[in-house]
Amino acid sequence: MSRLRKDKEALLFAASTLLLVLGGVAWLLSDATLASVLWIVGTVLGLVFSAVTTVRAVMRREPTVDVIAVLALAGALAVNEPFAGAMITVMLASGQLLEARAAARARRELSLLVERAPRTARRRIEGAVVEVPVDDVVLGDRLLVGTGEIVPVDGRLLSTATLDESALTGEPLPVERLAGDDVRSGVVNSGPPIDFFATAIAAESTYAGVVRLVEQAQASSAPFVRAADRFAVLFVPFTLVLAGATWALSADPVRAVAVLVVATPCPLLLAAPIAIMSGLSRAASVGVVIKGGGALERLAGGRVMLFDKTGTLTLGHPVLSDVVTASDLMDADEVLRLAASLDQVSAHVLASAIVTGATRRGFVLEMPEEVEEVHGYGLQGIVGDHRVKLGKASWIVGDVAPPWVRQVHRRADLDGSLAVFVAVDDEPAGVFLLEDAIRPDAPRMVRALRMAGITRVVLVTGDRADIANMVGRIVGVDTVLADCDPAEKLTAIERESEHGATIMVGDGINDAPALAAASVGAALASRGATASSQAADVVLTVDRVDALADAILIARRSKEIALQAVLVGMGLSLIAMVAAAFGLLPPAVGAVVQEAIDVLAIGIAMRAVLPGKIHTIAMPAADIALAVRLRAEHDAVLPVIEQIRSVADALSTHDCDLDPVSTLLDRLEGELLPHERADEELLVPLVGRALGGTDATVAMSRTHAEIEQQVSKLRRLLRGLDDETVQPEDVVEFRRLLYGLYAVLRLHNAQEEEDAFSLVPGGAANAPAD
């Protein structure tokens, strides 16, 4: 039906333009009779078209402004102004065609998402590969995706993959994902064939949720557009009254026809919705689906931003933050490698964090054997020559916890971390600390929101106060509201609405009521559709919260452009109508002027589909590749940094053994310092290029110098003790220097995450450090 409508519009435009041009040629050849006949045919064609649309609107009991066109065309015939009538017909046809083409362009990004929805999947069954409908995929299916194929459902990768995520994120460059990482439906496999386990059925996967959201966005119109429609209907009696008054006062029907000819509500009926739809399209291109024009307008008017913590300001899933060993019998790297090898076959939510932590460090994992899940306790199996157990402390170390376990529990409680204990060959080997890390781009996002016009930022969460306050301080919110249940979140939204229109951002089921209650609800759905996505007005399909600031800028720009198109177009139309009423514009000239006004208004509106100012930083492909390489080196030295704390913890004033310090110093000088020097040489200039200046890199360079200085102090202190007896106070000094270096490095890593790696688009290098 839409194809037939588009062909009809194109045929009408072609026929009316041809009749107008042929009439003009005949007139230039002094054949006025033939010119008049051709123009009259064009006028009749337009009269029939507008009469049919008017009758259909009346039958549907819908108000219409086409009655103005009917009267103008009939009047042109009555007063013998066939050129004006033919010109009006071309205007009607071109307006319809421009509307269809502009709306189609504005919906392009949205429509592409719908059209690419996966239809089938390839399932591995007993060594064979069988193609099945995507709706037949169940949880736990092992699926194969070939090169260039679309991932059909959400899942967990069994191997490293190179993925094109542009359909969801808008980022054109492929992204590397590691074994154990989550993969979303709708992305394209850009590398060799990959296998993954399905973790969601098709209807609950990311792409299906995005398609539903797109359909909602296309189905609704904005309050501004609906107001424009109502004003356009009021424009009809105004035009008729003005035309009638002109005829009555001047006794000249030609003037009345001229008023009807130049009367155009096109800026209201076409320009406003085109600008709003263009805004929806631009937002979709940066990974933000806005559910219709009404949501876009409310987003443009938002002034108070409220965030849930988990999954919005934090990553929403556990990541490995530290590995603590139980003794010196096995180092942290080997403990992590064995545990990750066992966990790679586990579907537990914590398993992915341990596996990802190992693969990011470049460890080669073995396939475990005799794997057994002990319900309520953990997982055990054979990895190589070792029996490995992962789980609760009581299962690993027994009911009487040794001092190191109590120390780990205390540290986990202070940091808000989870502790997963590991035993190797039935001996406690260590513990993994997992945390829900703050998003590296969250502080920049809050700053961008303030630049976009948000005047107040509030963190409202059900988490405990100490953790919430820590997150709030780091990201830079104005107020922290902790220990809130869903009902208290609703109260907070009502209270904050006194400061201005509210925007609530969340990603969990418990956020759905708050998202629905706020002026605008925004949900993060990058890991799949949830109840929050259904309740929200705005859905982020990218795993970058700074895209929300871009969406606000796009919404405000689109609304401003819609208003500009209406004011300019209707203003010029009213001026032309008054000029026609005073006899300054004859119908023929008025028809040309009216066409120019319509084209101008639509042209202004279509500016909204062009890129405007956004906060997301565009980086050249070479810089992105460099950042990815430096990030890999960054991850590779993380075990060295954690070894600093382990060595400092183990130092004792009783035996004064400094051999671990000497071994550590060799690694610091051989691994850590070369990496920091490479960062100073390559990463610092990269950040300067991305941010347009060196001011943002001053602190990073200062920290690089401080790290060099601290390592140099350790080496000088150790060298000075080579030929003398080590005293307890020397051990204390070593411990002081090591703890200081560890603190500087942890702060420096967080600094690089926020200032450097979070700039890289599409998640290529901004996954959090473990």
PDB file of N, CA and C in Angstrom, residues 212-279:
ATOM      1  N   ARG A 212      10.480  -3.760  18.862  1.00  0.00           N
ATOM      2  CA  ARG A 212       9.223  -3.320  19.484  1.00  0.00           C
ATOM      3  C   ARG A 212       9.279  -1.842  19.829  1.00  0.00           C
ATOM      4  N   LEU A 213      10.424  -1.405  20.329  1.00  0.00           N
ATOM      5  CA  LEU A 213      10.566   0.007  20.694  1.00  0.00           C
ATOM      6  C   LEU A 213      10.480   0.904  19.453  1.00  0.00           C
ATOM      7  N   VAL A 214      11.076   0.463  18.360  1.00  0.00           N
ATOM      8  CA  VAL A 214      11.023   1.242  17.125  1.00  0.00           C
ATOM      9  C   VAL A 214       9.595   1.378  16.627  1.00  0.00           C
ATOM     10  N   GLU A 215       8.848   0.280  16.683  1.00  0.00           N
ATOM     11  CA  GLU A 215       7.459   0.327  16.230  1.00  0.00           C
ATOM     12  C   GLU A 215       6.643   1.301  17.072  1.00  0.00           C
ATOM     13  N   GLN A 216       6.919   1.342  18.376  1.00  0.00           N
ATOM     14  CA  GLN A 216       6.235   2.314  19.239  1.00  0.00           C
ATOM     15  C   GLN A 216       6.634   3.738  18.847  1.00  0.00           C
ATOM     16  N   ALA A 217       7.915   3.936  18.555  1.00  0.00           N
ATOM     17  CA  ALA A 217       8.390   5.285  18.219  1.00  0.00           C
ATOM     18  C   ALA A 217       7.740   5.790  16.939  1.00  0.00           C
ATOM     19  N   GLN A 218       7.492   4.904  15.982  1.00  0.00           N
ATOM     20  CA  GLN A 218       6.923   5.321  14.715  1.00  0.00           C
ATOM     21  C   GLN A 218       5.429   5.560  14.802  1.00  0.00           C
ATOM     22  N   ALA A 219       4.784   5.036  15.861  1.00  0.00           N
ATOM     23  CA  ALA A 219       3.325   5.058  15.919  1.00  0.00           C
ATOM     24  C   ALA A 219       2.758   6.316  16.557  1.00  0.00           C
ATOM     25  N   SER A 220       3.555   7.088  17.277  1.00  0.00           N
ATOM     26  CA  SER A 220       3.008   8.225  18.019  1.00  0.00           C
ATOM     27  C   SER A 220       3.496   9.537  17.439  1.00  0.00           C
ATOM     28  N   SER A 221       2.748  10.611  17.718  1.00  0.00           N
ATOM     29  CA  SER A 221       3.140  11.948  17.260  1.00  0.00           C
ATOM     30  C   SER A 221       3.361  12.855  18.457  1.00  0.00           C
ATOM     31  N   ALA A 222       4.040  13.972  18.200  1.00  0.00           N
ATOM     32  CA  ALA A 222       4.423  14.869  19.284  1.00  0.00           C
ATOM     33  C   ALA A 222       3.289  15.836  19.624  1.00  0.00           C
ATOM     34  N   PRO A 223       3.233  16.302  20.886  1.00  0.00           N
ATOM     35  CA  PRO A 223       2.261  17.337  21.239  1.00  0.00           C
ATOM     36  C   PRO A 223       2.404  18.579  20.359  1.00  0.00           C
ATOM     37  N   PHE A 224       3.654  18.960  20.048  1.00  0.00           N
ATOM     38  CA  PHE A 224       3.873  20.114  19.174  1.00  0.00           C
ATOM     39  C   PHE A 224       3.228  19.878  17.802  1.00  0.00           C
ATOM     40  N   VAL A 225       3.376  18.635  17.275  1.00  0.00           N
ATOM     41  CA  VAL A 225       2.793  18.310  15.971  1.00  0.00           C
ATOM     42  C   VAL A 225       1.274  18.300  16.057  1.00  0.00           C
ATOM     43  N   ARG A 226       0.733  17.716  17.131  1.00  0.00           N
ATOM     44  CA  ARG A 226      -0.720  17.694  17.268  1.00  0.00           C
ATOM     45  C   ARG A 226      -1.266  19.116  17.414  1.00  0.00           C
ATOM     46  N   ALA A 227      -0.553  19.985  18.131  1.00  0.00           N
ATOM     47  CA  ALA A 227      -0.974  21.380  18.248  1.00  0.00           C
ATOM     48  C   ALA A 227      -0.917  22.074  16.886  1.00  0.00           C
ATOM     49  N   ALA A 228       0.117  21.740  16.105  1.00  0.00           N
ATOM     50  CA  ALA A 228       0.231  22.306  14.760  1.00  0.00           C
ATOM     51  C   ALA A 228      -0.935  21.857  13.885  1.00  0.00           C
ATOM     52  N   ASP A 229      -1.302  20.582  14.016  1.00  0.00           N
ATOM     53  CA  ASP A 229      -2.456  20.091  13.252  1.00  0.00           C
ATOM     54  C   ASP A 229      -3.721  20.855  13.618  1.00  0.00           C
ATOM     55  N   ARG A 230      -3.932  21.072  14.916  1.00  0.00           N
ATOM     56  CA  ARG A 230      -5.140  21.790  15.354  1.00  0.00           C
ATOM     57  C   ARG A 230      -5.114  23.239  14.852  1.00  0.00           C
ATOM     58  N   PHE A 231      -3.937  23.865  14.896  1.00  0.00           N
ATOM     59  CA  PHE A 231      -3.834  25.243  14.411  1.00  0.00           C
ATOM     60  C   PHE A 231      -4.083  25.310  12.906  1.00  0.00           C
ATOM     61  N   ALA A 232      -3.625  24.274  12.187  1.00  0.00           N
ATOM     62  CA  ALA A 232      -3.854  24.243  10.749  1.00  0.00           C
ATOM     63  C   ALA A 232      -5.346  24.174  10.437  1.00  0.00           C
ATOM     64  N   VAL A 233      -6.109  23.443  11.249  1.00  0.00           N
ATOM     65  CA  VAL A 233      -7.556  23.384  11.055  1.00  0.00           C
ATOM     66  C   VAL A 233      -8.183  24.755  11.301  1.00  0.00           C
ATOM     67  N   LEU A 234      -7.703  25.476  12.329  1.00  0.00           N
ATOM     68  CA  LEU A 234      -8.207  26.833  12.584  1.00  0.00           C
ATOM     69  C   LEU A 234      -7.803  27.789  11.462  1.00  0.00           C
ATOM     70  N   PHE A 235      -6.735  27.442  10.749  1.00  0.00           N
ATOM     71  CA  PHE A 235      -6.271  28.267   9.641  1.00  0.00           C
ATOM     72  C   PHE A 235      -7.300  28.315   8.496  1.00  0.00           C
ATOM     73  N   VAL A 236      -8.109  27.248   8.369  1.00  0.00           N
ATOM     74  CA  VAL A 236      -9.101  27.176   7.286  1.00  0.00           C
ATOM     75  C   VAL A 236     -10.150  28.284   7.408  1.00  0.00           C
ATOM     76  N   PRO A 237     -10.871  28.400   8.557  1.00  0.00           N
ATOM     77  CA  PRO A 237     -11.854  29.495   8.639  1.00  0.00           C
ATOM     78  C   PRO A 237     -11.224  30.874   8.559  1.00  0.00           C
ATOM     79  N   PHE A 238      -9.986  31.032   9.104  1.00  0.00           N
ATOM     80  CA  PHE A 238      -9.300  32.318   9.001  1.00  0.00           C
ATOM     81  C   PHE A 238      -9.088  32.688   7.526  1.00  0.00           C
ATOM     82  N   THR A 239      -8.635  31.716   6.738  1.00  0.00           N
ATOM     83  CA  THR A 239      -8.391  31.962   5.314  1.00  0.00           C
ATOM     84  C   THR A 239      -9.690  32.295   4.584  1.00  0.00           C
ATOM     85  N   LEU A 240     -10.739  31.534   4.876  1.00  0.00           N
ATOM     86  CA  LEU A 240     -12.019  31.777   4.207  1.00  0.00           C
ATOM     87  C   LEU A 240     -12.584  33.145   4.569  1.00  0.00           C
ATOM     88  N   VAL A 241     -12.449  33.525   5.843  1.00  0.00           N
ATOM     89  CA  VAL A 241     -12.943  34.838   6.264  1.00  0.00           C
ATOM     90  C   VAL A 241     -12.161  35.947   5.575  1.00  0.00           C
ATOM     91  N   LEU A 242     -10.818  35.796   5.511  1.00  0.00           N
ATOM     92  CA  LEU A 242      -9.991  36.815   4.868  1.00  0.00           C
ATOM     93  C   LEU A 242     -10.309  36.908   3.376  1.00  0.00           C
ATOM     94  N   ALA A 243     -10.448  35.752   2.722  1.00  0.00           N
ATOM     95  CA  ALA A 243     -10.770  35.775   1.291  1.00  0.00           C
ATOM     96  C   ALA A 243     -12.143  36.408   1.045  1.00  0.00           C
ATOM     97  N   GLY A 244     -13.116  36.049   1.889  1.00  0.00           N
ATOM     98  CA  GLY A 244     -14.456  36.624   1.743  1.00  0.00           C
ATOM     99  C   GLY A 244     -14.465  38.120   1.981  1.00  0.00           C
ATOM    100  N   ALA A 245     -13.761  38.557   3.009  1.00  0.00           N
ATOM    101  CA  ALA A 245     -13.694  39.986   3.313  1.00  0.00           C
ATOM    102  C   ALA A 245     -13.009  40.749   2.182  1.00  0.00           C
ATOM    103  N   THR A 246     -11.961  40.142   1.622  1.00  0.00           N
ATOM    104  CA  THR A 246     -11.268  40.788   0.506  1.00  0.00           C
ATOM    105  C   THR A 246     -12.206  40.969  -0.687  1.00  0.00           C
ATOM    106  N   TRP A 247     -12.972  39.932  -1.026  1.00  0.00           N
ATOM    107  CA  TRP A 247     -13.916  40.006  -2.140  1.00  0.00           C
ATOM    108  C   TRP A 247     -14.995  41.062  -1.863  1.00  0.00           C
ATOM    109  N   ALA A 248     -15.504  41.061  -0.607  1.00  0.00           N
ATOM    110  CA  ALA A 248     -16.594  41.991  -0.263  1.00  0.00           C
ATOM    111  C   ALA A 248     -16.120  43.433  -0.293  1.00  0.00           C
ATOM    112  N   LEU A 249     -14.906  43.686   0.191  1.00  0.00           N
ATOM    113  CA  LEU A 249     -14.433  45.066   0.283  1.00  0.00           C
ATOM    114  C   LEU A 249     -13.893  45.576  -1.046  1.00  0.00           C
ATOM    115  N   SER A 250     -13.319  44.697  -1.836  1.00  0.00           N
ATOM    116  CA  SER A 250     -12.712  45.134  -3.095  1.00  0.00           C
ATOM    117  C   SER A 250     -13.599  44.878  -4.302  1.00  0.00           C
ATOM    118  N   ALA A 251     -14.622  44.064  -4.110  1.00  0.00           N
ATOM    119  CA  ALA A 251     -15.507  43.661  -5.216  1.00  0.00           C
ATOM    120  C   ALA A 251     -14.712  43.029  -6.360  1.00  0.00           C
ATOM    121  N   ASP A 252     -13.551  42.436  -6.008  1.00  0.00           N
ATOM    122  CA  ASP A 252     -12.695  41.815  -7.021  1.00  0.00           C
ATOM    123  C   ASP A 252     -12.473  40.346  -6.655  1.00  0.00           C
ATOM    124  N   PRO A 253     -13.123  39.402  -7.338  1.00  0.00           N
ATOM    125  CA  PRO A 253     -12.957  37.988  -7.000  1.00  0.00           C
ATOM    126  C   PRO A 253     -11.531  37.489  -7.235  1.00  0.00           C
ATOM    127  N   VAL A 254     -10.790  38.148  -8.112  1.00  0.00           N
ATOM    128  CA  VAL A 254      -9.405  37.721  -8.368  1.00  0.00           C
ATOM    129  C   VAL A 254      -8.557  37.856  -7.106  1.00  0.00           C
ATOM    130  N   ARG A 255      -8.761  38.950  -6.359  1.00  0.00           N
ATOM    131  CA  ARG A 255      -8.014  39.119  -5.103  1.00  0.00           C
ATOM    132  C   ARG A 255      -8.340  37.997  -4.115  1.00  0.00           C
ATOM    133  N   ALA A 256      -9.635  37.624  -4.041  1.00  0.00           N
ATOM    134  CA  ALA A 256     -10.030  36.541  -3.132  1.00  0.00           C
ATOM    135  C   ALA A 256      -9.357  35.237  -3.526  1.00  0.00           C
ATOM    136  N   VAL A 257      -9.317  34.974  -4.845  1.00  0.00           N
ATOM    137  CA  VAL A 257      -8.635  33.768  -5.310  1.00  0.00           C
ATOM    138  C   VAL A 257      -7.147  33.833  -4.976  1.00  0.00           C
ATOM    139  N   ALA A 258      -6.551  34.997  -5.116  1.00  0.00           N
ATOM    140  CA  ALA A 258      -5.125  35.152  -4.799  1.00  0.00           C
ATOM    141  C   ALA A 258      -4.856  34.837  -3.330  1.00  0.00           C
ATOM    142  N   VAL A 259      -5.767  35.262  -2.431  1.00  0.00           N
ATOM    143  CA  VAL A 259      -5.606  34.942  -0.998  1.00  0.00           C
ATOM    144  C   VAL A 259      -5.640  33.436  -0.797  1.00  0.00           C
ATOM    145  N   LEU A 260      -6.594  32.770  -1.466  1.00  0.00           N
ATOM    146  CA  LEU A 260      -6.688  31.306  -1.335  1.00  0.00           C
ATOM    147  C   LEU A 260      -5.446  30.612  -1.893  1.00  0.00           C
ATOM    148  N   VAL A 261      -4.921  31.176  -2.996  1.00  0.00           N
ATOM    149  CA  VAL A 261      -3.750  30.559  -3.627  1.00  0.00           C
ATOM    150  C   VAL A 261      -2.532  30.606  -2.715  1.00  0.00           C
ATOM    151  N   VAL A 262      -2.285  31.730  -2.058  1.00  0.00           N
ATOM    152  CA  VAL A 262      -1.060  31.850  -1.241  1.00  0.00           C
ATOM    153  C   VAL A 262      -1.248  31.308   0.173  1.00  0.00           C
ATOM    154  N   ALA A 263      -2.490  30.977   0.570  1.00  0.00           N
ATOM    155  CA  ALA A 263      -2.734  30.440   1.913  1.00  0.00           C
ATOM    156  C   ALA A 263      -2.185  29.014   1.980  1.00  0.00           C
ATOM    157  N   THR A 264      -1.148  28.789   2.763  1.00  0.00           N
ATOM    158  CA  THR A 264      -0.526  27.461   2.850  1.00  0.00           C
ATOM    159  C   THR A 264      -0.252  27.076   4.300  1.00  0.00           C
ATOM    160  N   PRO A 265      -0.918  26.020   4.786  1.00  0.00           N
ATOM    161  CA  PRO A 265      -0.599  25.499   6.123  1.00  0.00           C
ATOM    162  C   PRO A 265       0.509  24.457   6.078  1.00  0.00           C
ATOM    163  N   CYS A 266       1.210  24.368   4.945  1.00  0.00           N
ATOM    164  CA  CYS A 266       2.260  23.352   4.795  1.00  0.00           C
ATOM    165  C   CYS A 266       3.304  23.378   5.908  1.00  0.00           C
ATOM    166  N   PRO A 267       3.786  24.555   6.348  1.00  0.00           N
ATOM    167  CA  PRO A 267       4.768  24.546   7.443  1.00  0.00           C
ATOM    168  C   PRO A 267       4.242  23.867   8.705  1.00  0.00           C
ATOM    169  N   LEU A 268       2.934  23.925   8.918  1.00  0.00           N
ATOM    170  CA  LEU A 268       2.346  23.266  10.082  1.00  0.00           C
ATOM    171  C   LEU A 268       2.163  21.780   9.842  1.00  0.00           C
ATOM    172  N   LEU A 269       1.620  21.433   8.666  1.00  0.00           N
ATOM    173  CA  LEU A 269       1.247  20.045   8.410  1.00  0.00           C
ATOM    174  C   LEU A 269       2.426  19.167   8.019  1.00  0.00           C
ATOM    175  N   LEU A 270       3.433  19.743   7.360  1.00  0.00           N
ATOM    176  CA  LEU A 270       4.551  18.947   6.873  1.00  0.00           C
ATOM    177  C   LEU A 270       5.846  19.224   7.620  1.00  0.00           C
ATOM    178  N   ALA A 271       6.204  20.495   7.764  1.00  0.00           N
ATOM    179  CA  ALA A 271       7.520  20.842   8.304  1.00  0.00           C
ATOM    180  C   ALA A 271       7.683  20.385   9.748  1.00  0.00           C
ATOM    181  N   ALA A 272       6.687  20.632  10.593  1.00  0.00           N
ATOM    182  CA  ALA A 272       6.809  20.277  12.010  1.00  0.00           C
ATOM    183  C   ALA A 272       7.006  18.773  12.207  1.00  0.00           C
ATOM    184  N   PRO A 273       6.138  17.902  11.628  1.00  0.00           N
ATOM    185  CA  PRO A 273       6.362  16.470  11.825  1.00  0.00           C
ATOM    186  C   PRO A 273       7.655  15.965  11.204  1.00  0.00           C
ATOM    187  N   ILE A 274       8.092  16.574  10.093  1.00  0.00           N
ATOM    188  CA  ILE A 274       9.364  16.150   9.494  1.00  0.00           C
ATOM    189  C   ILE A 274      10.516  16.438  10.444  1.00  0.00           C
ATOM    190  N   ALA A 275      10.515  17.606  11.080  1.00  0.00           N
ATOM    191  CA  ALA A 275      11.592  17.949  12.023  1.00  0.00           C
ATOM    192  C   ALA A 275      11.599  16.998  13.213  1.00  0.00           C
ATOM    193  N   ILE A 276      10.407  16.685  13.742  1.00  0.00           N
ATOM    194  CA  ILE A 276      10.334  15.789  14.898  1.00  0.00           C
ATOM    195  C   ILE A 276      10.780  14.385  14.513  1.00  0.00           C
ATOM    196  N   MET A 277      10.284  13.882  13.360  1.00  0.00           N
ATOM    197  CA  MET A 277      10.696  12.554  12.919  1.00  0.00           C
ATOM    198  C   MET A 277      12.188  12.502  12.627  1.00  0.00           C
ATOM    199  N   SER A 278      12.737  13.584  12.110  1.00  0.00           N
ATOM    200  CA  SER A 278      14.180  13.639  11.877  1.00  0.00           C
ATOM    201  C   SER A 278      14.946  13.548  13.189  1.00  0.00           C
ATOM    202  N   GLY A 279      14.425  14.169  14.240  1.00  0.00           N
ATOM    203  CA  GLY A 279      15.061  14.061  15.545  1.00  0.00           C
ATOM    204  C   GLY A 279      15.055  12.633  16.062  1.00  0.00           C
TER     205      GLY A 279
END
